[in-house]
mmCIF file of C-alpha atoms in Angstrom:
data_model
loop_
_atom_site.group_PDB
_atom_site.id
_atom_site.type_symbol
_atom_site.label_atom_id
_atom_site.label_comp_id
_atom_site.label_asym_id
_atom_site.label_seq_id
_atom_site.Cartn_x
_atom_site.Cartn_y
_atom_site.Cartn_z
ATOM 1 C CA MET A 1 -8.520 -22.432 -21.954
ATOM 2 C CA LYS A 2 -5.431 -23.185 -19.392
ATOM 3 C CA ARG A 3 -3.591 -20.132 -21.358
ATOM 4 C CA LEU A 4 -6.755 -18.061 -20.988
ATOM 5 C CA LEU A 5 -6.725 -18.805 -17.130
ATOM 6 C CA GLU A 6 -3.024 -17.433 -16.761
ATOM 7 C CA TYR A 7 -4.119 -14.053 -18.713
ATOM 8 C CA GLY A 8 -6.982 -13.782 -16.319
ATOM 9 C CA ILE A 9 -5.027 -14.124 -13.198
ATOM 10 C CA VAL A 10 -2.066 -11.824 -14.608
ATOM 11 C CA PHE A 11 -4.948 -9.277 -15.627
ATOM 12 C CA MET A 12 -6.294 -9.570 -12.067
ATOM 13 C CA VAL A 13 -3.062 -9.015 -10.475
ATOM 14 C CA PHE A 14 -1.900 -6.369 -12.754
ATOM 15 C CA THR A 15 -5.326 -4.381 -11.842
ATOM 16 C CA LEU A 16 -5.174 -4.893 -8.284
ATOM 17 C CA VAL A 17 -1.113 -3.729 -8.080
ATOM 18 C CA LEU A 18 -1.447 -1.122 -10.635
ATOM 19 C CA GLY A 19 -4.697 0.121 -8.663
ATOM 20 C CA SER A 20 -2.826 0.237 -5.062
ATOM 21 C CA VAL A 21 0.258 2.257 -6.870
ATOM 22 C CA VAL A 22 -2.005 4.509 -8.600
ATOM 23 C CA GLY A 23 -3.783 5.167 -5.144
ATOM 24 C CA ALA A 24 -0.701 5.780 -3.561
ATOM 25 C CA LEU A 25 0.613 8.305 -6.250
ATOM 26 C CA LEU A 26 -2.922 10.066 -5.865
ATOM 27 C CA ASP A 27 -3.021 9.679 -1.819
ATOM 28 C CA ARG A 28 -6.481 7.893 -2.126
ATOM 29 C CA PRO A 29 -7.697 4.201 -1.942
ATOM 30 C CA VAL A 30 -8.269 2.366 -5.302
ATOM 31 C CA PHE A 31 -9.750 -1.146 -5.372
ATOM 32 C CA MET A 32 -8.838 -1.903 -1.822
ATOM 33 C CA SER A 33 -7.679 -0.359 1.662
ATOM 34 C CA TYR A 34 -7.658 -1.322 5.322
ATOM 35 C CA VAL A 35 -9.340 -0.028 8.440
ATOM 36 C CA TYR A 36 -6.874 1.663 11.377
ATOM 37 C CA SER A 37 -9.652 2.230 13.511
ATOM 38 C CA ASP A 38 -12.521 0.495 15.699
ATOM 39 C CA SER A 39 -15.281 2.922 14.344
ATOM 40 C CA MET A 40 -16.995 0.090 11.948
ATOM 41 C CA THR A 41 -16.410 -2.846 14.445
ATOM 42 C CA PRO A 42 -17.977 -5.494 14.228
ATOM 43 C CA THR A 43 -18.689 -5.223 10.425
ATOM 44 C CA ILE A 44 -15.308 -4.414 9.413
ATOM 45 C CA ASN A 45 -12.565 -4.559 12.118
ATOM 46 C CA LYS A 46 -9.555 -2.851 12.686
ATOM 47 C CA GLY A 47 -6.724 -4.301 10.460
ATOM 48 C CA ASP A 48 -9.352 -5.704 8.214
ATOM 49 C CA LEU A 49 -8.308 -5.189 4.289
ATOM 50 C CA PHE A 50 -11.838 -4.473 2.305
ATOM 51 C CA PHE A 51 -12.658 -4.075 -1.429
ATOM 52 C CA MET A 52 -14.414 -1.283 -3.044
ATOM 53 C CA ASN A 53 -15.618 -0.141 -6.087
ATOM 54 C CA PRO A 54 -13.581 2.971 -7.219
ATOM 55 C CA PHE A 55 -16.378 3.626 -10.182
ATOM 56 C CA SER A 56 -19.268 3.995 -7.719
ATOM 57 C CA ARG A 57 -19.713 7.399 -6.506
ATOM 58 C CA SER A 58 -23.409 7.230 -5.467
ATOM 59 C CA ALA A 59 -25.051 5.438 -2.554
ATOM 60 C CA ASP A 60 -27.940 4.516 -1.003
ATOM 61 C CA VAL A 61 -28.921 4.394 2.852
ATOM 62 C CA GLY A 62 -27.101 1.344 4.447
ATOM 63 C CA ASP A 63 -24.191 1.534 1.912
ATOM 64 C CA ILE A 64 -20.724 1.565 3.120
ATOM 65 C CA ILE A 65 -18.573 4.347 1.397
ATOM 66 C CA VAL A 66 -15.067 5.294 1.454
ATOM 67 C CA PHE A 67 -14.742 9.406 1.621
ATOM 68 C CA ASN A 68 -12.594 12.166 2.447
ATOM 69 C CA LEU A 69 -13.610 13.544 6.286
ATOM 70 C CA ARG A 70 -11.408 16.504 7.240
ATOM 71 C CA GLY A 71 -8.770 15.377 5.177
ATOM 72 C CA THR A 72 -8.646 11.703 6.197
ATOM 73 C CA TRP A 73 -9.937 9.071 4.246
ATOM 74 C CA THR A 74 -12.743 7.183 5.895
ATOM 75 C CA VAL A 75 -14.882 3.853 5.776
ATOM 76 C CA HIS A 76 -18.379 4.387 7.375
ATOM 77 C CA ARG A 77 -22.043 3.858 6.447
ATOM 78 C CA VAL A 78 -24.527 6.024 4.839
ATOM 79 C CA VAL A 79 -27.376 6.633 7.565
ATOM 80 C CA ALA A 80 -29.235 9.461 5.602
ATOM 81 C CA ILE A 81 -29.480 11.590 2.295
ATOM 82 C CA VAL A 82 -29.814 15.306 2.536
ATOM 83 C CA GLU A 83 -29.798 18.136 0.209
ATOM 84 C CA GLY A 84 -25.762 18.678 0.793
ATOM 85 C CA GLY A 85 -25.104 14.965 0.351
ATOM 86 C CA TYR A 86 -24.723 12.105 2.571
ATOM 87 C CA LEU A 87 -24.792 11.883 6.425
ATOM 88 C CA THR A 88 -22.235 9.266 7.447
ATOM 89 C CA LYS A 89 -21.606 7.119 10.733
ATOM 90 C CA GLY A 90 -19.313 4.315 12.400
ATOM 91 C CA ASP A 91 -21.334 1.427 13.063
ATOM 92 C CA ASN A 92 -19.456 1.478 16.539
ATOM 93 C CA ASN A 93 -19.867 5.443 16.891
ATOM 94 C CA VAL A 94 -22.461 6.976 19.156
ATOM 95 C CA GLY A 95 -23.109 10.129 16.591
ATOM 96 C CA ILE A 96 -23.072 10.962 13.025
ATOM 97 C CA ASP A 97 -19.759 12.356 11.385
ATOM 98 C CA GLN A 98 -21.850 15.623 10.767
ATOM 99 C CA GLN A 99 -23.045 16.004 14.423
ATOM 100 C CA GLY A 100 -22.683 19.283 15.743
ATOM 101 C CA GLY A 101 -21.411 20.784 12.521
ATOM 102 C CA ARG A 102 -18.022 19.230 13.007
ATOM 103 C CA ALA A 103 -18.278 18.290 9.193
ATOM 104 C CA PRO A 104 -20.576 19.160 6.081
ATOM 105 C CA PRO A 105 -22.525 16.036 4.619
ATOM 106 C CA VAL A 106 -20.487 14.317 2.282
ATOM 107 C CA SER A 107 -20.513 15.185 -1.461
ATOM 108 C CA ARG A 108 -19.937 12.920 -4.385
ATOM 109 C CA ASP A 109 -16.592 14.400 -5.112
ATOM 110 C CA LYS A 110 -15.557 13.302 -1.756
ATOM 111 C CA ILE A 111 -16.275 9.871 -2.327
ATOM 112 C CA ALA A 112 -13.767 7.506 -3.487
ATOM 113 C CA GLY A 113 -15.759 4.634 -3.918
ATOM 114 C CA LYS A 114 -18.259 2.010 -2.414
ATOM 115 C CA VAL A 115 -17.391 -0.928 -0.392
ATOM 116 C CA ILE A 116 -18.135 -4.098 -2.087
ATOM 117 C CA THR A 117 -20.679 -6.104 -0.319
ATOM 118 C CA PHE A 118 -22.513 -9.610 -0.590
ATOM 119 C CA GLY A 119 -25.827 -9.866 1.258
ATOM 120 C CA GLY A 120 -24.889 -7.252 3.261
ATOM 121 C CA THR A 121 -21.529 -8.475 4.189
ATOM 122 C CA PRO A 122 -18.260 -6.442 3.050
ATOM 123 C CA LEU A 123 -15.991 -8.427 1.259
ATOM 124 C CA LYS A 124 -12.667 -8.461 3.360
ATOM 125 C CA ILE A 125 -9.840 -10.143 4.462
ATOM 126 C CA PRO A 126 -9.246 -9.975 8.339
ATOM 127 C CA ARG A 127 -6.328 -8.380 9.891
ATOM 128 C CA LEU A 128 -4.476 -8.561 6.618
ATOM 129 C CA GLY A 129 -4.150 -4.807 6.572
ATOM 130 C CA SER A 130 -2.322 -4.866 9.920
ATOM 131 C CA TYR A 131 -0.101 -7.626 8.677
ATOM 132 C CA LEU A 132 0.991 -5.675 5.533
ATOM 133 C CA GLN A 133 1.178 -2.556 7.495
ATOM 134 C CA GLY A 134 3.210 -3.703 10.573
ATOM 135 C CA ARG A 135 4.433 -7.236 10.404
ATOM 136 C CA ILE A 136 5.286 -8.158 7.067
ATOM 137 C CA SER A 137 9.145 -7.988 6.611
ATOM 138 C CA SER A 138 10.888 -6.386 3.817
ATOM 139 C CA LYS A 139 12.421 -9.778 2.679
ATOM 140 C CA ASP A 140 8.723 -10.850 2.330
ATOM 141 C CA LYS A 141 7.899 -7.647 0.275
ATOM 142 C CA MET A 142 10.588 -8.299 -1.849
ATOM 143 C CA PHE A 143 9.905 -11.978 -2.342
ATOM 144 C CA LEU A 144 6.043 -10.682 -3.224
ATOM 145 C CA ALA A 145 7.021 -8.340 -5.500
ATOM 146 C CA GLY A 146 9.471 -10.693 -7.059
ATOM 147 C CA ALA A 147 7.073 -13.445 -7.192
ATOM 148 C CA LEU A 148 4.651 -11.200 -9.227
ATOM 149 C CA ILE A 149 7.480 -10.165 -11.824
ATOM 150 C CA ILE A 150 8.515 -13.844 -12.250
ATOM 151 C CA PHE A 151 5.284 -14.973 -13.168
ATOM 152 C CA GLY A 152 4.556 -12.413 -15.572
ATOM 153 C CA ALA A 153 7.925 -13.093 -16.987
ATOM 154 C CA LEU A 154 7.235 -17.014 -17.364
ATOM 155 C CA VAL A 155 3.849 -16.153 -18.899
ATOM 156 C CA PHE A 156 4.976 -13.538 -21.394
ATOM 157 C CA GLY A 157 8.658 -13.409 -21.376
ATOM 158 C CA THR A 158 9.369 -16.838 -22.762
ATOM 159 C CA SER A 159 9.599 -17.986 -26.347
ATOM 160 C CA GLU A 160 8.975 -21.688 -27.558
ATOM 161 C CA LYS A 161 10.310 -22.713 -30.797
ATOM 162 C CA LYS A 162 9.325 -26.361 -32.270
ATOM 163 C CA VAL A 163 12.450 -28.041 -33.677
ATOM 164 C CA LYS A 164 11.072 -31.611 -34.874
ATOM 165 C CA ARG A 165 7.180 -31.641 -34.647
ATOM 166 C CA LYS A 166 7.201 -35.604 -34.276
ATOM 167 C CA LYS A 167 9.111 -35.395 -31.251
ATOM 168 C CA ARG A 168 7.357 -32.090 -29.972
ATOM 169 C CA LYS A 169 10.876 -30.691 -28.710
ATOM 170 C CA LYS A 170 10.600 -27.317 -27.567
ATOM 171 C CA PHE A 171 13.440 -24.296 -26.341
ATOM 172 C CA PHE A 172 12.678 -22.225 -23.770
ATOM 173 C CA LYS A 173 14.700 -18.963 -24.031
ATOM 174 C CA LEU A 174 15.279 -16.114 -21.677
ATOM 175 C CA LYS A 175 17.428 -13.196 -23.086
ATOM 176 C CA PHE A 176 19.981 -11.324 -21.213
ATOM 177 C CA LYS A 177 18.132 -8.421 -21.800
ATOM 178 C CA THR A 178 14.889 -9.475 -20.511
ATOM 179 C CA LEU A 179 16.624 -10.799 -17.427
ATOM 180 C CA TYR A 180 18.001 -7.144 -16.794
ATOM 181 C CA LEU A 181 14.814 -5.780 -17.415
ATOM 182 C CA LEU A 182 13.115 -8.073 -14.747
ATOM 183 C CA ALA A 183 15.569 -7.511 -12.398
ATOM 184 C CA SER A 184 15.455 -3.654 -12.710
ATOM 185 C CA ALA A 185 11.806 -3.840 -12.389
ATOM 186 C CA LEU A 186 12.041 -5.831 -9.400
ATOM 187 C CA LEU A 187 14.480 -3.011 -7.768
ATOM 188 C CA LEU A 188 11.910 -0.391 -8.473
ATOM 189 C CA VAL A 189 9.362 -2.269 -6.981
ATOM 190 C CA MET A 190 11.288 -3.215 -3.697
ATOM 191 C CA ILE A 191 12.078 0.656 -3.538
ATOM 192 C CA SER A 192 8.623 2.104 -4.021
ATOM 193 C CA THR A 193 6.840 -0.907 -2.093
ATOM 194 C CA SER A 194 9.229 -0.543 1.007
ATOM 195 C CA MET A 195 8.526 3.091 1.386
ATOM 196 C CA PHE A 196 4.327 2.892 0.706
ATOM 197 C CA VAL A 197 3.989 -0.161 2.874
ATOM 198 C CA SER A 198 5.861 1.694 5.490
ATOM 199 C CA TRP A 199 3.690 4.880 5.802
ATOM 200 C CA GLN A 200 1.221 4.712 8.585
ATOM 201 C CA VAL A 201 -1.704 6.642 10.104
ATOM 202 C CA PHE A 202 -1.865 6.353 13.851
ATOM 203 C CA SER A 203 -5.409 6.861 14.993
ATOM 204 C CA ILE A 204 -5.675 8.343 18.787
ATOM 205 C CA GLU A 205 -9.257 7.818 19.725
ATOM 206 C CA TYR A 206 -10.858 9.427 22.594
ATOM 207 C CA ALA A 207 -13.806 10.484 24.299
ATOM 208 C CA VAL A 208 -14.387 14.391 25.580
ATOM 209 C CA THR A 209 -16.996 14.051 28.502
ATOM 210 C CA SER A 210 -17.834 15.692 31.997
ATOM 211 C CA ALA A 211 -16.902 12.354 33.571
ATOM 212 C CA GLY A 212 -13.279 12.646 32.265
ATOM 213 C CA GLY A 213 -10.818 10.654 34.061
ATOM 214 C CA GLN A 214 -13.297 8.305 35.073
ATOM 215 C CA ARG A 215 -12.116 5.630 32.334
ATOM 216 C CA GLU A 216 -9.388 5.229 30.267
ATOM 217 C CA GLY A 217 -9.646 7.339 27.082
ATOM 218 C CA TRP A 218 -12.131 9.713 28.625
ATOM 219 C CA TYR A 219 -10.876 13.532 29.221
ATOM 220 C CA LEU A 220 -12.420 16.914 30.299
ATOM 221 C CA PRO A 221 -13.523 19.501 27.842
ATOM 222 C CA ASP A 222 -10.699 21.685 26.706
ATOM 223 C CA SER A 223 -8.295 19.687 28.903
ATOM 224 C CA THR A 224 -4.525 18.671 27.210
ATOM 225 C CA PHE A 225 -3.155 14.732 27.722
ATOM 226 C CA GLU A 226 -0.578 13.043 25.834
ATOM 227 C CA LYS A 227 -0.457 9.975 24.383
ATOM 228 C CA GLU A 228 2.821 7.705 23.660
ATOM 229 C CA LEU A 229 3.458 6.281 20.062
ATOM 230 C CA SER A 230 6.107 3.997 18.908
ATOM 231 C CA ILE A 231 7.424 3.884 15.390
ATOM 232 C CA LYS A 232 9.574 0.990 14.281
ATOM 233 C CA ASN A 233 11.530 0.399 11.219
ATOM 234 C CA ALA A 234 10.567 -3.247 9.948
ATOM 235 C CA ASN A 235 13.120 -3.112 7.151
ATOM 236 C CA PHE A 236 16.543 -4.273 6.951
ATOM 237 C CA TYR A 237 17.975 -1.043 5.810
ATOM 238 C CA PRO A 238 17.940 2.592 7.217
ATOM 239 C CA MET A 239 14.842 4.903 6.795
ATOM 240 C CA ILE A 240 14.208 8.766 7.162
ATOM 241 C CA TYR A 241 11.030 9.407 8.935
ATOM 242 C CA PHE A 242 8.855 12.599 8.930
ATOM 243 C CA ILE A 243 5.979 12.585 11.205
ATOM 244 C CA ALA A 244 2.951 15.186 11.038
ATOM 245 C CA PRO A 245 -0.392 15.927 12.594
ATOM 246 C CA ASP A 246 -3.288 15.230 10.438
ATOM 247 C CA THR A 247 -5.847 16.725 12.759
ATOM 248 C CA PRO A 248 -6.035 20.413 14.306
ATOM 249 C CA ASN A 249 -6.311 19.015 17.950
ATOM 250 C CA ILE A 250 -2.872 17.797 17.969
ATOM 251 C CA ALA A 251 -0.625 20.396 19.625
ATOM 252 C CA ASP A 252 2.964 18.929 19.787
ATOM 253 C CA ILE A 253 4.821 15.952 18.455
ATOM 254 C CA SER A 254 7.833 15.008 20.354
ATOM 255 C CA ALA A 255 9.885 14.347 17.042
ATOM 256 C CA THR A 256 8.869 15.267 13.714
ATOM 257 C CA GLU A 257 12.099 13.857 11.771
ATOM 258 C CA PHE A 258 14.631 11.158 12.641
ATOM 259 C CA ASP A 259 16.325 8.366 11.256
ATOM 260 C CA LEU A 260 15.892 4.975 12.200
ATOM 261 C CA SER A 261 18.488 1.859 11.399
ATOM 262 C CA ALA A 262 16.896 -1.649 10.553
ATOM 263 C CA GLY A 263 14.572 -2.913 13.502
ATOM 264 C CA GLU A 264 15.129 0.158 15.528
ATOM 265 C CA GLU A 265 11.960 1.821 17.402
ATOM 266 C CA LYS A 266 11.526 5.020 18.503
ATOM 267 C CA PRO A 267 8.741 6.085 21.045
ATOM 268 C CA ILE A 268 7.190 9.681 20.522
ATOM 269 C CA GLU A 269 4.615 11.613 22.673
ATOM 270 C CA VAL A 270 1.744 13.393 20.877
ATOM 271 C CA THR A 271 0.263 16.058 22.809
ATOM 272 C CA ILE A 272 -3.640 16.640 22.371
ATOM 273 C CA ASN A 273 -5.582 19.615 23.056
ATOM 274 C CA ALA A 274 -9.264 18.177 23.990
ATOM 275 C CA PRO A 275 -12.157 20.211 22.505
ATOM 276 C CA GLU A 276 -14.689 21.923 24.078
ATOM 277 C CA GLU A 277 -17.582 20.128 22.805
ATOM 278 C CA THR A 278 -18.482 16.471 24.342
ATOM 279 C CA SER A 279 -17.967 14.156 21.627
ATOM 280 C CA LEU A 280 -15.986 11.121 20.509
ATOM 281 C CA TYR A 281 -12.809 12.143 18.543
ATOM 282 C CA ALA A 282 -10.038 10.459 16.753
ATOM 283 C CA ASP A 283 -7.030 12.450 15.889
ATOM 284 C CA LYS A 284 -4.356 11.091 13.496
ATOM 285 C CA VAL A 285 -0.927 11.209 13.082
ATOM 286 C CA ARG A 286 0.665 10.428 9.538
ATOM 287 C CA VAL A 287 3.946 8.710 8.997
ATOM 288 C CA ASN A 288 6.186 8.828 6.033
ATOM 289 C CA ALA A 289 9.243 6.971 5.532
ATOM 290 C CA TYR A 290 11.763 7.323 2.836
ATOM 291 C CA MET A 291 15.070 5.170 1.850
ATOM 292 C CA PRO A 292 18.246 7.497 2.114
ATOM 293 C CA LEU A 293 18.591 7.632 -1.736
ATOM 294 C CA LEU A 294 18.700 11.597 -1.703
ATOM 295 C CA PRO A 295 20.340 14.092 -0.052
ATOM 296 C CA ARG A 296 18.346 14.529 3.357
ATOM 297 C CA SER A 297 17.645 18.375 2.849
ATOM 298 C CA LEU A 298 16.178 17.650 -0.727
ATOM 299 C CA THR A 299 14.259 14.781 0.778
ATOM 300 C CA ARG A 300 12.898 17.381 3.397
ATOM 301 C CA ARG A 301 12.211 19.918 0.744
ATOM 302 C CA LEU A 302 10.261 17.673 -1.501
ATOM 303 C CA TYR A 303 8.317 16.078 1.404
ATOM 304 C CA MET A 304 7.216 19.554 2.254
ATOM 305 C CA ILE A 305 5.793 20.198 -1.082
ATOM 306 C CA HIS A 306 3.886 16.756 -1.195
ATOM 307 C CA PRO A 307 4.903 13.352 0.821
ATOM 308 C CA ILE A 308 4.882 11.675 -2.741
ATOM 309 C CA LEU A 309 7.407 13.742 -4.429
ATOM 310 C CA PRO A 310 10.483 12.162 -2.847
ATOM 311 C CA VAL A 311 9.161 8.838 -4.029
ATOM 312 C CA LEU A 312 8.716 9.673 -7.585
ATOM 313 C CA VAL A 313 12.079 11.595 -7.873
ATOM 314 C CA MET A 314 14.059 8.638 -5.938
ATOM 315 C CA LEU A 315 12.328 6.248 -8.713
ATOM 316 C CA LEU A 316 13.342 8.671 -11.404
ATOM 317 C CA GLU A 317 17.141 8.835 -10.057
ATOM 318 C CA THR A 318 17.283 4.993 -9.795
ATOM 319 C CA SER A 319 15.523 4.165 -13.420
ATOM 320 C CA PHE A 320 17.939 7.019 -14.935
ATOM 321 C CA PHE A 321 21.161 5.086 -13.321
ATOM 322 C CA LEU A 322 19.675 1.436 -14.566
ATOM 323 C CA SER A 323 19.384 3.283 -17.935
ATOM 324 C CA LEU A 324 22.658 4.381 -18.211
ATOM 325 C CA ILE A 325 24.111 0.891 -16.944
ATOM 326 C CA TYR A 326 21.880 -0.380 -19.792
ATOM 327 C CA ILE A 327 23.317 1.662 -22.191
ATOM 328 C CA ILE A 328 27.068 1.570 -21.131
ATOM 329 C CA SER A 329 27.154 -2.122 -20.732
ATOM 330 C CA GLY A 330 25.891 -2.597 -24.320
ATOM 331 C CA ILE A 331 23.525 -5.509 -23.045
ATOM 332 C CA GLY A 332 22.521 -7.487 -26.186
ATOM 333 C CA GLU A 333 20.094 -10.202 -27.313
ATOM 334 C CA GLU A 334 21.957 -12.921 -26.067
ATOM 335 C CA ASP A 335 20.153 -16.035 -24.424
ATOM 336 C CA VAL A 336 21.226 -16.575 -20.829
ATOM 337 C CA LEU A 337 18.787 -19.675 -20.588
ATOM 338 C CA LYS A 338 18.116 -22.055 -23.479
ATOM 339 C CA ILE A 339 16.999 -25.318 -22.760
ATOM 340 C CA ARG A 340 15.447 -27.820 -25.222
ATOM 341 C CA THR A 341 12.625 -29.948 -23.356
ATOM 342 C CA ARG A 342 9.710 -31.633 -23.693
ATOM 343 C CA ARG A 343 6.502 -30.385 -21.724
ATOM 344 C CA SER A 344 6.861 -32.975 -18.976
ATOM 345 C CA SER A 345 10.387 -32.065 -17.886
ATOM 346 C CA LEU A 346 10.060 -28.325 -18.676
ATOM 347 C CA TRP A 347 10.266 -26.999 -14.815
ATOM 348 C CA ARG A 348 12.863 -29.907 -13.955
ATOM 349 C CA GLN A 349 15.321 -28.779 -16.619
ATOM 350 C CA ILE A 350 14.765 -24.857 -15.981
ATOM 351 C CA LYS A 351 15.856 -25.684 -12.158
ATOM 352 C CA ALA A 352 18.947 -27.931 -13.402
ATOM 353 C CA GLU A 353 20.006 -25.106 -15.953
ATOM 354 C CA VAL A 354 19.621 -22.305 -13.356
ATOM 355 C CA PHE A 355 22.156 -24.005 -10.680
ATOM 356 C CA ARG A 356 24.345 -24.983 -13.416
ATOM 357 C CA ILE A 357 24.786 -21.381 -14.369
#
């Protein structure tokens, strides 16, 4: 039963991590995502991490779905079903997303999944999305990734051999080859995680109204205004940043490519042309960050093709050099750790042996 529970935990963690990586590669949410606006408040607040069923592409009125709205993944509630698909609306928004023909009804091929709910309440973790996106440090990212890998190694990578059945003595073994593979996997996870977690989408919400200027965030139709965003490198190594508009109302961005040292912060100005139609709007700015593992010109060219390409090439480059080191060094099957132990003292002796080495 204990072993079955361990396998169950590993399977769940593997599924969530694999789903997140696949989602990043496909540029779509899988299994879980987080909200970066107030459009679903108070059902799902800004920064809340929610869970979704990626295999559900149909919905009923009242269901909360994740779908592609004008090139941006959005989580809103279905309020009506029409011939062309679904009409959707944020619980905190005044009008529907399709109001005034701004967007067509949501078809099934635009749906990434349905938010998992219990008794009408979404399954979510409050504020975790904001924490993972902007506050978690690179050391924490490395620790979490390493913890997952080490946990998997302890479950699957150890071998136990009975020596004397009466005394129930066992050997805990960890081969140098396994240790190298674990270290390589940790490095690859750290590289990909540090970049994916550093990616952001800033949502600039405002209202276009004839009463523009009377309140913060209210602007006159066909006017121009500026918003300041702050980009911070929370990693402890330098990163290359590329900034791009994600909606057509954004007229200009003061800086679209720059480097940031560890902990450095840079303000940028975003110029927005307010539409003529009075309504609520949410223009988005996409931020992609990359480690300086490739020549800058190559990173830029790959990014222009697709933002995920620089990450893939960096992982391939790192994997190639790790494989080359593995072949040249002639790493064999020698044991790094070999501990004879009884069940009650297994972890104590592992700790003692590791510190001795």
